mmCIF file with all atom_site columns, C-alpha atoms and ligand atoms in Angstrom:
data_model
loop_
_atom_site.group_PDB
_atom_site.id
_atom_site.type_symbol
_atom_site.label_atom_id
_atom_site.label_alt_id
_atom_site.label_comp_id
_atom_site.label_asym_id
_atom_site.label_entity_id
_atom_site.label_seq_id
_atom_site.pdbx_PDB_ins_code
_atom_site.Cartn_x
_atom_site.Cartn_y
_atom_site.Cartn_z
_atom_site.occupancy
_atom_site.B_iso_or_equiv
_atom_site.pdbx_formal_charge
_atom_site.auth_seq_id
_atom_site.auth_comp_id
_atom_site.auth_asym_id
_atom_site.auth_atom_id
_atom_site.pdbx_PDB_model_num
ATOM   1   C CA  . UNK A 1 1   ? 104.003 102.440 139.786 1.00 0.00 ? 334 UNK A CA  1
ATOM   2   C CA  . UNK A 1 2   ? 104.035 98.067  140.040 1.00 0.00 ? 335 UNK A CA  1
ATOM   3   C CA  . UNK A 1 3   ? 100.836 97.064  137.987 1.00 0.00 ? 336 UNK A CA  1
ATOM   4   C CA  . UNK A 1 4   ? 100.306 93.162  138.119 1.00 0.00 ? 337 UNK A CA  1
ATOM   5   C CA  . UNK A 1 5   ? 97.995  90.620  137.029 1.00 0.00 ? 338 UNK A CA  1
ATOM   6   C CA  . UNK A 1 6   ? 98.363  86.986  138.555 1.00 0.00 ? 339 UNK A CA  1
ATOM   7   C CA  . UNK A 1 7   ? 96.552  84.914  136.001 1.00 0.00 ? 340 UNK A CA  1
ATOM   8   C CA  . UNK A 1 8   ? 95.415  81.419  135.312 1.00 0.00 ? 341 UNK A CA  1
ATOM   9   C CA  . UNK A 1 9   ? 92.096  78.808  136.430 1.00 0.00 ? 342 UNK A CA  1
ATOM   10  C CA  . UNK A 1 10  ? 90.550  78.354  139.393 1.00 0.00 ? 343 UNK A CA  1
ATOM   11  C CA  . UNK A 1 11  ? 92.946  76.303  140.944 1.00 0.00 ? 344 UNK A CA  1
ATOM   12  C CA  . UNK A 1 12  ? 97.038  77.206  139.401 1.00 0.00 ? 345 UNK A CA  1
ATOM   13  C CA  . UNK A 1 13  ? 97.793  78.315  142.823 1.00 0.00 ? 346 UNK A CA  1
ATOM   14  C CA  . UNK A 1 14  ? 96.927  82.732  142.552 1.00 0.00 ? 347 UNK A CA  1
ATOM   15  C CA  . UNK A 1 15  ? 96.072  83.386  146.019 1.00 0.00 ? 348 UNK A CA  1
ATOM   16  C CA  . UNK A 1 16  ? 99.087  81.442  147.532 1.00 0.00 ? 349 UNK A CA  1
ATOM   17  C CA  . UNK A 1 17  ? 101.675 82.719  145.394 1.00 0.00 ? 350 UNK A CA  1
ATOM   18  C CA  . UNK A 1 18  ? 99.850  86.785  146.064 1.00 0.00 ? 351 UNK A CA  1
ATOM   19  C CA  . UNK A 1 19  ? 99.490  86.297  149.454 1.00 0.00 ? 352 UNK A CA  1
ATOM   20  C CA  . UNK A 1 20  ? 104.119 86.108  148.986 1.00 0.00 ? 353 UNK A CA  1
ATOM   21  C CA  . UNK A 1 21  ? 104.191 88.498  146.390 1.00 0.00 ? 354 UNK A CA  1
ATOM   22  C CA  . UNK A 1 22  ? 102.109 91.170  148.335 1.00 0.00 ? 355 UNK A CA  1
ATOM   23  C CA  . UNK A 1 23  ? 105.237 90.706  150.832 1.00 0.00 ? 356 UNK A CA  1
ATOM   24  C CA  . UNK A 1 24  ? 108.452 90.500  149.221 1.00 0.00 ? 357 UNK A CA  1
ATOM   25  C CA  . UNK A 1 25  ? 106.988 94.390  146.521 1.00 0.00 ? 358 UNK A CA  1
ATOM   26  C CA  . UNK A 1 26  ? 104.237 95.134  148.983 1.00 0.00 ? 359 UNK A CA  1
ATOM   27  C CA  . UNK A 1 27  ? 101.426 95.342  146.753 1.00 0.00 ? 360 UNK A CA  1
ATOM   28  C CA  . UNK A 1 28  ? 97.953  96.584  147.234 1.00 0.00 ? 361 UNK A CA  1
ATOM   29  C CA  . UNK A 1 29  ? 96.060  92.657  146.762 1.00 0.00 ? 362 UNK A CA  1
ATOM   30  C CA  . UNK A 1 30  ? 92.647  93.394  144.418 1.00 0.00 ? 363 UNK A CA  1
ATOM   31  C CA  . UNK A 1 31  ? 90.654  89.493  144.763 1.00 0.00 ? 364 UNK A CA  1
ATOM   32  C CA  . UNK A 1 32  ? 87.788  89.441  143.258 1.00 0.00 ? 365 UNK A CA  1
ATOM   33  C CA  . UNK A 1 33  ? 86.428  86.539  144.496 1.00 0.00 ? 366 UNK A CA  1
ATOM   34  C CA  . UNK A 1 34  ? 87.691  87.094  148.333 1.00 0.00 ? 367 UNK A CA  1
ATOM   35  C CA  . UNK A 1 35  ? 85.826  90.478  147.432 1.00 0.00 ? 368 UNK A CA  1
ATOM   36  C CA  . UNK A 1 36  ? 82.942  88.887  146.263 1.00 0.00 ? 369 UNK A CA  1
ATOM   37  C CA  . UNK A 1 37  ? 83.001  86.007  149.437 1.00 0.00 ? 370 UNK A CA  1
ATOM   38  C CA  . UNK A 1 38  ? 83.505  89.121  151.657 1.00 0.00 ? 371 UNK A CA  1
ATOM   39  C CA  . UNK A 1 39  ? 79.808  90.221  150.664 1.00 0.00 ? 372 UNK A CA  1
ATOM   40  C CA  . UNK A 1 40  ? 78.471  87.128  150.738 1.00 0.00 ? 373 UNK A CA  1
ATOM   41  C CA  . UNK A 1 41  ? 79.817  86.120  154.263 1.00 0.00 ? 374 UNK A CA  1
ATOM   42  C CA  . UNK A 1 42  ? 78.202  89.882  154.872 1.00 0.00 ? 375 UNK A CA  1
ATOM   43  C CA  . UNK A 1 43  ? 74.623  88.845  153.715 1.00 0.00 ? 376 UNK A CA  1
ATOM   44  C CA  . UNK A 1 44  ? 74.479  92.225  151.127 1.00 0.00 ? 377 UNK A CA  1
ATOM   45  C CA  . UNK A 1 45  ? 72.303  91.939  148.189 1.00 0.00 ? 378 UNK A CA  1
ATOM   46  C CA  . UNK A 1 46  ? 74.876  92.432  146.263 1.00 0.00 ? 379 UNK A CA  1
ATOM   47  C CA  . UNK A 1 47  ? 76.434  89.760  147.486 1.00 0.00 ? 380 UNK A CA  1
ATOM   48  C CA  . UNK A 1 48  ? 73.053  87.266  147.817 1.00 0.00 ? 381 UNK A CA  1
ATOM   49  C CA  . UNK A 1 49  ? 72.521  87.449  144.152 1.00 0.00 ? 382 UNK A CA  1
ATOM   50  C CA  . UNK A 1 50  ? 76.526  87.745  143.262 1.00 0.00 ? 383 UNK A CA  1
ATOM   51  C CA  . UNK A 1 51  ? 76.197  84.072  145.849 1.00 0.00 ? 384 UNK A CA  1
ATOM   52  C CA  . UNK A 1 52  ? 74.111  82.233  143.114 1.00 0.00 ? 385 UNK A CA  1
ATOM   53  C CA  . UNK A 1 53  ? 76.064  83.041  140.598 1.00 0.00 ? 386 UNK A CA  1
ATOM   54  C CA  . UNK A 1 54  ? 79.440  82.026  142.534 1.00 0.00 ? 387 UNK A CA  1
ATOM   55  C CA  . UNK A 1 55  ? 77.935  78.249  143.925 1.00 0.00 ? 388 UNK A CA  1
ATOM   56  C CA  . UNK A 1 56  ? 77.027  77.465  139.993 1.00 0.00 ? 389 UNK A CA  1
ATOM   57  C CA  . UNK A 1 57  ? 80.909  78.337  138.439 1.00 0.00 ? 390 UNK A CA  1
ATOM   58  C CA  . UNK A 1 58  ? 79.620  80.912  136.516 1.00 0.00 ? 391 UNK A CA  1
ATOM   59  C CA  . UNK A 1 59  ? 80.438  84.901  136.229 1.00 0.00 ? 392 UNK A CA  1
ATOM   60  C CA  . UNK A 1 60  ? 79.040  87.669  138.423 1.00 0.00 ? 393 UNK A CA  1
ATOM   61  C CA  . UNK A 1 61  ? 78.230  89.940  135.470 1.00 0.00 ? 394 UNK A CA  1
ATOM   62  C CA  . UNK A 1 62  ? 80.818  92.727  135.003 1.00 0.00 ? 395 UNK A CA  1
ATOM   63  C CA  . UNK A 1 63  ? 79.106  95.528  135.981 1.00 0.00 ? 396 UNK A CA  1
ATOM   64  C CA  . UNK A 1 64  ? 79.394  94.378  139.765 1.00 0.00 ? 397 UNK A CA  1
ATOM   65  C CA  . UNK A 1 65  ? 83.158  93.442  139.459 1.00 0.00 ? 398 UNK A CA  1
ATOM   66  C CA  . UNK A 1 66  ? 84.361  96.686  137.281 1.00 0.00 ? 399 UNK A CA  1
ATOM   67  C CA  . UNK A 1 67  ? 82.880  98.682  140.554 1.00 0.00 ? 400 UNK A CA  1
ATOM   68  C CA  . UNK A 1 68  ? 84.486  96.760  143.254 1.00 0.00 ? 401 UNK A CA  1
ATOM   69  C CA  . UNK A 1 69  ? 87.746  97.376  141.638 1.00 0.00 ? 402 UNK A CA  1
ATOM   70  C CA  . UNK A 1 70  ? 86.768  100.897 140.854 1.00 0.00 ? 403 UNK A CA  1
ATOM   71  C CA  . UNK A 1 71  ? 86.038  101.576 144.649 1.00 0.00 ? 404 UNK A CA  1
ATOM   72  C CA  . UNK A 1 72  ? 89.827  99.610  145.429 1.00 0.00 ? 405 UNK A CA  1
ATOM   73  C CA  . UNK A 1 73  ? 91.883  101.648 142.633 1.00 0.00 ? 406 UNK A CA  1
ATOM   74  C CA  . UNK A 1 74  ? 91.171  105.250 144.371 1.00 0.00 ? 407 UNK A CA  1
ATOM   75  C CA  . UNK A 1 75  ? 90.902  104.322 147.636 1.00 0.00 ? 408 UNK A CA  1
ATOM   76  C CA  . UNK A 1 76  ? 95.067  103.859 146.931 1.00 0.00 ? 409 UNK A CA  1
ATOM   77  C CA  . UNK A 1 77  ? 95.507  105.505 144.153 1.00 0.00 ? 410 UNK A CA  1
ATOM   78  C CA  . UNK A 1 78  ? 98.620  106.915 146.407 1.00 0.00 ? 411 UNK A CA  1
ATOM   79  C CA  . UNK A 1 79  ? 100.201 103.124 147.130 1.00 0.00 ? 412 UNK A CA  1
ATOM   80  C CA  . UNK A 1 80  ? 103.175 100.981 145.769 1.00 0.00 ? 413 UNK A CA  1
ATOM   81  C CA  . UNK A 1 81  ? 100.602 99.087  143.344 1.00 0.00 ? 414 UNK A CA  1
ATOM   82  C CA  . UNK A 1 82  ? 98.683  96.618  143.121 1.00 0.00 ? 415 UNK A CA  1
ATOM   83  C CA  . UNK A 1 83  ? 98.397  92.674  142.262 1.00 0.00 ? 416 UNK A CA  1
ATOM   84  C CA  . UNK A 1 84  ? 95.249  91.134  140.851 1.00 0.00 ? 417 UNK A CA  1
ATOM   85  C CA  . UNK A 1 85  ? 94.370  88.641  141.126 1.00 0.00 ? 418 UNK A CA  1
ATOM   86  C CA  . UNK A 1 86  ? 90.802  86.727  139.587 1.00 0.00 ? 419 UNK A CA  1
ATOM   87  C CA  . UNK A 1 87  ? 90.497  89.843  137.976 1.00 0.00 ? 420 UNK A CA  1
ATOM   88  C CA  . UNK A 1 88  ? 90.426  90.569  135.124 1.00 0.00 ? 421 UNK A CA  1
ATOM   89  C CA  . UNK A 1 89  ? 88.218  87.700  134.152 1.00 0.00 ? 422 UNK A CA  1
ATOM   90  C CA  . UNK A 1 90  ? 86.166  89.024  130.376 1.00 0.00 ? 423 UNK A CA  1
ATOM   91  C CA  . UNK A 1 91  ? 87.738  90.394  127.571 1.00 0.00 ? 424 UNK A CA  1
ATOM   92  C CA  . UNK A 1 92  ? 85.074  93.352  128.640 1.00 0.00 ? 425 UNK A CA  1
ATOM   93  C CA  . UNK A 1 93  ? 86.714  93.458  132.015 1.00 0.00 ? 426 UNK A CA  1
ATOM   94  C CA  . UNK A 1 94  ? 90.029  93.764  130.578 1.00 0.00 ? 427 UNK A CA  1
ATOM   95  C CA  . UNK A 1 95  ? 89.048  97.351  128.317 1.00 0.00 ? 428 UNK A CA  1
ATOM   96  C CA  . UNK A 1 96  ? 87.706  98.754  131.675 1.00 0.00 ? 429 UNK A CA  1
ATOM   97  C CA  . UNK A 1 97  ? 90.836  98.261  134.025 1.00 0.00 ? 430 UNK A CA  1
ATOM   98  C CA  . UNK A 1 98  ? 92.650  99.778  131.509 1.00 0.00 ? 431 UNK A CA  1
ATOM   99  C CA  . UNK A 1 99  ? 90.184  102.547 130.905 1.00 0.00 ? 432 UNK A CA  1
ATOM   100 C CA  . UNK A 1 100 ? 90.624  102.764 134.948 1.00 0.00 ? 433 UNK A CA  1
ATOM   101 C CA  . UNK A 1 101 ? 93.611  102.819 135.353 1.00 0.00 ? 434 UNK A CA  1
ATOM   102 C CA  . UNK A 1 102 ? 94.231  105.408 132.221 1.00 0.00 ? 435 UNK A CA  1
ATOM   103 C CA  . UNK A 1 103 ? 92.378  108.225 134.187 1.00 0.00 ? 436 UNK A CA  1
ATOM   104 C CA  . UNK A 1 104 ? 95.136  107.747 137.448 1.00 0.00 ? 437 UNK A CA  1
ATOM   105 C CA  . UNK A 1 105 ? 98.445  107.398 134.127 1.00 0.00 ? 438 UNK A CA  1
ATOM   106 C CA  . UNK A 1 106 ? 97.847  103.931 135.181 1.00 0.00 ? 439 UNK A CA  1
ATOM   107 C CA  . UNK A 1 107 ? 99.041  100.951 133.435 1.00 0.00 ? 440 UNK A CA  1
ATOM   108 C CA  . UNK A 1 108 ? 99.015  97.279  133.250 1.00 0.00 ? 441 UNK A CA  1
ATOM   109 C CA  . UNK A 1 109 ? 102.551 96.179  133.784 1.00 0.00 ? 442 UNK A CA  1
ATOM   110 C CA  . UNK A 1 110 ? 103.002 92.366  132.721 1.00 0.00 ? 443 UNK A CA  1
ATOM   111 C CA  . UNK A 1 111 ? 100.499 89.656  133.616 1.00 0.00 ? 444 UNK A CA  1
ATOM   112 C CA  . UNK A 1 112 ? 101.677 87.050  134.978 1.00 0.00 ? 445 UNK A CA  1
ATOM   113 C CA  . UNK A 1 113 ? 100.219 83.386  133.915 1.00 0.00 ? 446 UNK A CA  1
ATOM   114 C CA  . UNK A 1 114 ? 100.175 79.959  135.443 1.00 0.00 ? 447 UNK A CA  1
ATOM   115 C CA  . UNK A 1 115 ? 100.221 77.360  134.152 1.00 0.00 ? 448 UNK A CA  1
ATOM   116 C CA  . UNK A 1 116 ? 98.607  74.369  135.312 1.00 0.00 ? 449 UNK A CA  1
ATOM   117 C CA  . UNK A 1 117 ? 96.647  71.247  133.563 1.00 0.00 ? 450 UNK A CA  1
ATOM   118 C CA  . UNK A 1 118 ? 93.084  70.351  133.856 1.00 0.00 ? 451 UNK A CA  1
ATOM   119 C CA  . UNK A 1 119 ? 93.892  66.643  136.043 1.00 0.00 ? 452 UNK A CA  1
ATOM   120 C CA  . UNK A 1 120 ? 96.101  69.008  138.440 1.00 0.00 ? 453 UNK A CA  1
ATOM   121 C CA  . UNK A 1 121 ? 93.274  72.144  138.790 1.00 0.00 ? 454 UNK A CA  1
ATOM   122 C CA  . UNK A 1 122 ? 90.572  69.137  140.188 1.00 0.00 ? 455 UNK A CA  1
ATOM   123 C CA  . UNK A 1 123 ? 92.496  67.700  142.153 1.00 0.00 ? 456 UNK A CA  1
ATOM   124 C CA  . UNK A 1 124 ? 93.559  71.101  143.842 1.00 0.00 ? 457 UNK A CA  1
ATOM   125 C CA  . UNK A 1 125 ? 90.547  72.055  143.907 1.00 0.00 ? 458 UNK A CA  1
ATOM   126 C CA  . UNK A 1 126 ? 88.824  68.710  145.605 1.00 0.00 ? 459 UNK A CA  1
ATOM   127 C CA  . UNK A 1 127 ? 91.198  68.654  148.372 1.00 0.00 ? 460 UNK A CA  1
ATOM   128 C CA  . UNK A 1 128 ? 91.048  73.100  148.933 1.00 0.00 ? 461 UNK A CA  1
ATOM   129 C CA  . UNK A 1 129 ? 86.915  71.833  149.313 1.00 0.00 ? 462 UNK A CA  1
ATOM   130 C CA  . UNK A 1 130 ? 87.366  69.454  152.729 1.00 0.00 ? 463 UNK A CA  1
ATOM   131 C CA  . UNK A 1 131 ? 89.801  72.057  153.874 1.00 0.00 ? 464 UNK A CA  1
ATOM   132 C CA  . UNK A 1 132 ? 87.405  75.055  153.618 1.00 0.00 ? 465 UNK A CA  1
ATOM   133 C CA  . UNK A 1 133 ? 83.998  74.128  152.601 1.00 0.00 ? 466 UNK A CA  1
ATOM   134 C CA  . UNK A 1 134 ? 83.837  76.516  150.214 1.00 0.00 ? 467 UNK A CA  1
ATOM   135 C CA  . UNK A 1 135 ? 81.146  75.813  148.348 1.00 0.00 ? 468 UNK A CA  1
ATOM   136 C CA  . UNK A 1 136 ? 82.143  76.373  144.455 1.00 0.00 ? 469 UNK A CA  1
ATOM   137 C CA  . UNK A 1 137 ? 84.760  73.351  145.433 1.00 0.00 ? 470 UNK A CA  1
ATOM   138 C CA  . UNK A 1 138 ? 82.190  70.038  144.918 1.00 0.00 ? 471 UNK A CA  1
ATOM   139 C CA  . UNK A 1 139 ? 83.065  68.580  141.092 1.00 0.00 ? 472 UNK A CA  1
ATOM   140 C CA  . UNK A 1 140 ? 80.491  69.346  139.346 1.00 0.00 ? 473 UNK A CA  1
ATOM   141 C CA  . UNK A 1 141 ? 81.207  73.338  140.381 1.00 0.00 ? 474 UNK A CA  1
ATOM   142 C CA  . UNK A 1 142 ? 84.914  73.067  139.355 1.00 0.00 ? 475 UNK A CA  1
ATOM   143 C CA  . UNK A 1 143 ? 84.601  71.318  135.641 1.00 0.00 ? 476 UNK A CA  1
ATOM   144 C CA  . UNK A 1 144 ? 81.212  74.206  135.041 1.00 0.00 ? 477 UNK A CA  1
ATOM   145 C CA  . UNK A 1 145 ? 84.703  76.774  136.412 1.00 0.00 ? 478 UNK A CA  1
ATOM   146 C CA  . UNK A 1 146 ? 87.554  75.605  134.606 1.00 0.00 ? 479 UNK A CA  1
ATOM   147 C CA  . UNK A 1 147 ? 85.276  74.761  130.752 1.00 0.00 ? 480 UNK A CA  1
ATOM   148 C CA  . UNK A 1 148 ? 83.582  79.432  131.926 1.00 0.00 ? 481 UNK A CA  1
ATOM   149 C CA  . UNK A 1 149 ? 88.192  80.019  132.457 1.00 0.00 ? 482 UNK A CA  1
ATOM   150 C CA  . UNK A 1 150 ? 88.026  78.345  129.165 1.00 0.00 ? 483 UNK A CA  1
ATOM   151 C CA  . UNK A 1 151 ? 85.357  79.717  127.087 1.00 0.00 ? 484 UNK A CA  1
ATOM   152 C CA  . UNK A 1 152 ? 85.460  83.517  128.689 1.00 0.00 ? 485 UNK A CA  1
ATOM   153 C CA  . UNK A 1 153 ? 88.587  84.366  130.931 1.00 0.00 ? 486 UNK A CA  1
ATOM   154 C CA  . UNK A 1 154 ? 91.464  82.618  127.977 1.00 0.00 ? 487 UNK A CA  1
ATOM   155 C CA  . UNK A 1 155 ? 90.275  85.145  125.896 1.00 0.00 ? 488 UNK A CA  1
ATOM   156 C CA  . UNK A 1 156 ? 91.625  87.688  128.214 1.00 0.00 ? 489 UNK A CA  1
ATOM   157 C CA  . UNK A 1 157 ? 95.259  86.143  127.588 1.00 0.00 ? 490 UNK A CA  1
ATOM   158 C CA  . UNK A 1 158 ? 95.363  87.158  124.162 1.00 0.00 ? 491 UNK A CA  1
ATOM   159 C CA  . UNK A 1 159 ? 94.308  90.475  124.385 1.00 0.00 ? 492 UNK A CA  1
ATOM   160 C CA  . UNK A 1 160 ? 97.527  90.521  126.895 1.00 0.00 ? 493 UNK A CA  1
ATOM   161 C CA  . UNK A 1 161 ? 100.024 89.079  124.653 1.00 0.00 ? 494 UNK A CA  1
ATOM   162 C CA  . UNK A 1 162 ? 98.841  91.332  121.594 1.00 0.00 ? 495 UNK A CA  1
ATOM   163 C CA  . UNK A 1 163 ? 100.352 94.835  124.163 1.00 0.00 ? 496 UNK A CA  1
ATOM   164 C CA  . UNK A 1 164 ? 103.893 92.021  125.306 1.00 0.00 ? 497 UNK A CA  1
ATOM   165 C CA  . UNK A 1 165 ? 102.029 92.070  128.523 1.00 0.00 ? 498 UNK A CA  1
ATOM   166 C CA  . UNK A 1 166 ? 101.976 88.341  129.333 1.00 0.00 ? 499 UNK A CA  1
ATOM   167 C CA  . UNK A 1 167 ? 104.288 85.441  130.061 1.00 0.00 ? 500 UNK A CA  1
ATOM   168 C CA  . UNK A 1 168 ? 103.165 82.143  131.562 1.00 0.00 ? 501 UNK A CA  1
ATOM   169 C CA  . UNK A 1 169 ? 104.917 80.283  133.791 1.00 0.00 ? 502 UNK A CA  1
ATOM   170 C CA  . UNK A 1 170 ? 105.447 77.214  135.330 1.00 0.00 ? 503 UNK A CA  1
ATOM   171 C CA  . UNK A 1 171 ? 102.732 76.747  137.466 1.00 0.00 ? 504 UNK A CA  1
ATOM   172 C CA  . UNK A 1 172 ? 103.497 73.356  139.248 1.00 0.00 ? 505 UNK A CA  1
ATOM   173 C CA  . UNK A 1 173 ? 105.269 72.320  141.270 1.00 0.00 ? 506 UNK A CA  1
ATOM   174 C CA  . UNK A 1 174 ? 106.725 73.604  145.425 1.00 0.00 ? 507 UNK A CA  1
ATOM   175 C CA  . UNK A 1 175 ? 105.580 76.856  145.940 1.00 0.00 ? 508 UNK A CA  1
ATOM   176 C CA  . UNK A 1 176 ? 108.506 78.106  146.354 1.00 0.00 ? 509 UNK A CA  1
ATOM   177 C CA  . UNK A 1 177 ? 110.068 76.814  143.520 1.00 0.00 ? 510 UNK A CA  1
ATOM   178 C CA  . UNK A 1 178 ? 106.659 78.939  141.611 1.00 0.00 ? 511 UNK A CA  1
ATOM   179 C CA  . UNK A 1 179 ? 107.287 82.227  143.522 1.00 0.00 ? 512 UNK A CA  1
ATOM   180 C CA  . UNK A 1 180 ? 110.557 82.067  142.424 1.00 0.00 ? 513 UNK A CA  1
ATOM   181 C CA  . UNK A 1 181 ? 109.617 82.203  138.092 1.00 0.00 ? 514 UNK A CA  1
ATOM   182 C CA  . UNK A 1 182 ? 107.665 84.633  139.408 1.00 0.00 ? 515 UNK A CA  1
ATOM   183 C CA  . UNK A 1 183 ? 109.955 87.190  141.182 1.00 0.00 ? 516 UNK A CA  1
ATOM   184 C CA  . UNK A 1 184 ? 112.387 86.577  137.762 1.00 0.00 ? 517 UNK A CA  1
ATOM   185 C CA  . UNK A 1 185 ? 109.732 87.732  135.797 1.00 0.00 ? 518 UNK A CA  1
ATOM   186 C CA  . UNK A 1 186 ? 108.580 90.913  138.421 1.00 0.00 ? 519 UNK A CA  1
ATOM   187 C CA  . UNK A 1 187 ? 112.239 91.644  137.882 1.00 0.00 ? 520 UNK A CA  1
ATOM   188 C CA  . UNK A 1 188 ? 112.193 92.039  134.721 1.00 0.00 ? 521 UNK A CA  1
ATOM   189 C CA  . UNK A 1 189 ? 109.911 94.775  134.143 1.00 0.00 ? 522 UNK A CA  1
ATOM   190 C CA  . UNK A 1 190 ? 110.865 96.747  137.655 1.00 0.00 ? 523 UNK A CA  1
HETATM 191 P P1  . ADP B 2 .   ? 88.857  80.165  140.990 1.00 0.00 ? 855 ADP B P1  1
HETATM 192 O O1  . ADP B 2 .   ? 89.768  81.551  141.793 1.00 0.00 ? 855 ADP B O1  1
HETATM 193 O O2  . ADP B 2 .   ? 89.350  79.320  142.443 1.00 0.00 ? 855 ADP B O2  1
HETATM 194 O O3  . ADP B 2 .   ? 88.270  80.531  140.249 1.00 0.00 ? 855 ADP B O3  1
HETATM 195 P P2  . ADP B 2 .   ? 87.520  83.417  143.216 1.00 0.00 ? 855 ADP B P2  1
HETATM 196 O O4  . ADP B 2 .   ? 87.968  83.088  144.220 1.00 0.00 ? 855 ADP B O4  1
HETATM 197 O O5  . ADP B 2 .   ? 88.616  83.953  142.147 1.00 0.00 ? 855 ADP B O5  1
HETATM 198 O O6  . ADP B 2 .   ? 87.932  81.788  142.270 1.00 0.00 ? 855 ADP B O6  1
HETATM 199 O O7  . ADP B 2 .   ? 85.923  83.442  142.294 1.00 0.00 ? 855 ADP B O7  1
HETATM 200 C C1  . ADP B 2 .   ? 85.478  83.118  143.113 1.00 0.00 ? 855 ADP B C1  1
HETATM 201 C C2  . ADP B 2 .   ? 83.707  82.993  141.829 1.00 0.00 ? 855 ADP B C2  1
HETATM 202 O O8  . ADP B 2 .   ? 83.462  84.685  142.574 1.00 0.00 ? 855 ADP B O8  1
HETATM 203 C C3  . ADP B 2 .   ? 84.313  82.633  140.460 1.00 0.00 ? 855 ADP B C3  1
HETATM 204 O O9  . ADP B 2 .   ? 83.912  81.257  140.140 1.00 0.00 ? 855 ADP B O9  1
HETATM 205 C C4  . ADP B 2 .   ? 82.985  83.617  139.727 1.00 0.00 ? 855 ADP B C4  1
HETATM 206 O O10 . ADP B 2 .   ? 81.586  83.356  139.943 1.00 0.00 ? 855 ADP B O10 1
HETATM 207 C C5  . ADP B 2 .   ? 83.188  84.794  141.058 1.00 0.00 ? 855 ADP B C5  1
HETATM 208 N N1  . ADP B 2 .   ? 83.713  86.124  140.184 1.00 0.00 ? 855 ADP B N1  1
HETATM 209 C C6  . ADP B 2 .   ? 85.514  86.228  141.606 1.00 0.00 ? 855 ADP B C6  1
HETATM 210 N N2  . ADP B 2 .   ? 86.041  87.126  140.366 1.00 0.00 ? 855 ADP B N2  1
HETATM 211 C C7  . ADP B 2 .   ? 85.055  87.415  139.085 1.00 0.00 ? 855 ADP B C7  1
HETATM 212 C C8  . ADP B 2 .   ? 85.153  89.128  137.843 1.00 0.00 ? 855 ADP B C8  1
HETATM 213 N N3  . ADP B 2 .   ? 86.396  89.012  137.612 1.00 0.00 ? 855 ADP B N3  1
HETATM 214 N N4  . ADP B 2 .   ? 84.001  87.839  137.108 1.00 0.00 ? 855 ADP B N4  1
HETATM 215 C C9  . ADP B 2 .   ? 83.042  87.441  137.436 1.00 0.00 ? 855 ADP B C9  1
HETATM 216 N N5  . ADP B 2 .   ? 83.744  86.890  137.593 1.00 0.00 ? 855 ADP B N5  1
HETATM 217 C C10 . ADP B 2 .   ? 84.015  86.368  138.733 1.00 0.00 ? 855 ADP B C10 1
#
């Protein structure tokens, strides 16, 4: 199985690139952000709790997120592999992912990290807020999300770097140019 983590700050293009990667490599896409937004849209108890946290830019609890991931892994255990998008976001989540994958005799193949400067992130997210109405794409929440990323999520990159699985990719340029850089990395680990 090919198990990828697509990593990077909010607005770095993980969702956009995930779609292209799934098409080419037929992987199962697991976006914890999408899963949480689905809970919000369905007005589940979990969704109502998560919405407040998401609108502030903080992270939803590791326990909730890990629960969602374990369920997806079980559903697609016979599949071609996974692309994790927006997860793991804390070192605790990374450790739990490792344990969960080990249960299936699997491991992460590579973490691809999209590098994009902060000014560009803010610009893209404000733009997305205007176009989609996502309630967490306002200036105050955006700035908090990037701060949370720098404090709580960057350590996850070090975690995979220590295992020699971390590969940074330039996230600036056209969608296709960035995709080509990603394909190069995937084809090396496949
Ligand atoms: P972005 O990629 O723009 O940061 P996401 O759609 O991945 O946005 O996530 C939106 C929000 O959902 C996050 O700000 C956070 O509150 C919550 N969330 C998503 N994934 C996780 C996760 N793995 N752990 C904790 N919270 C998460």
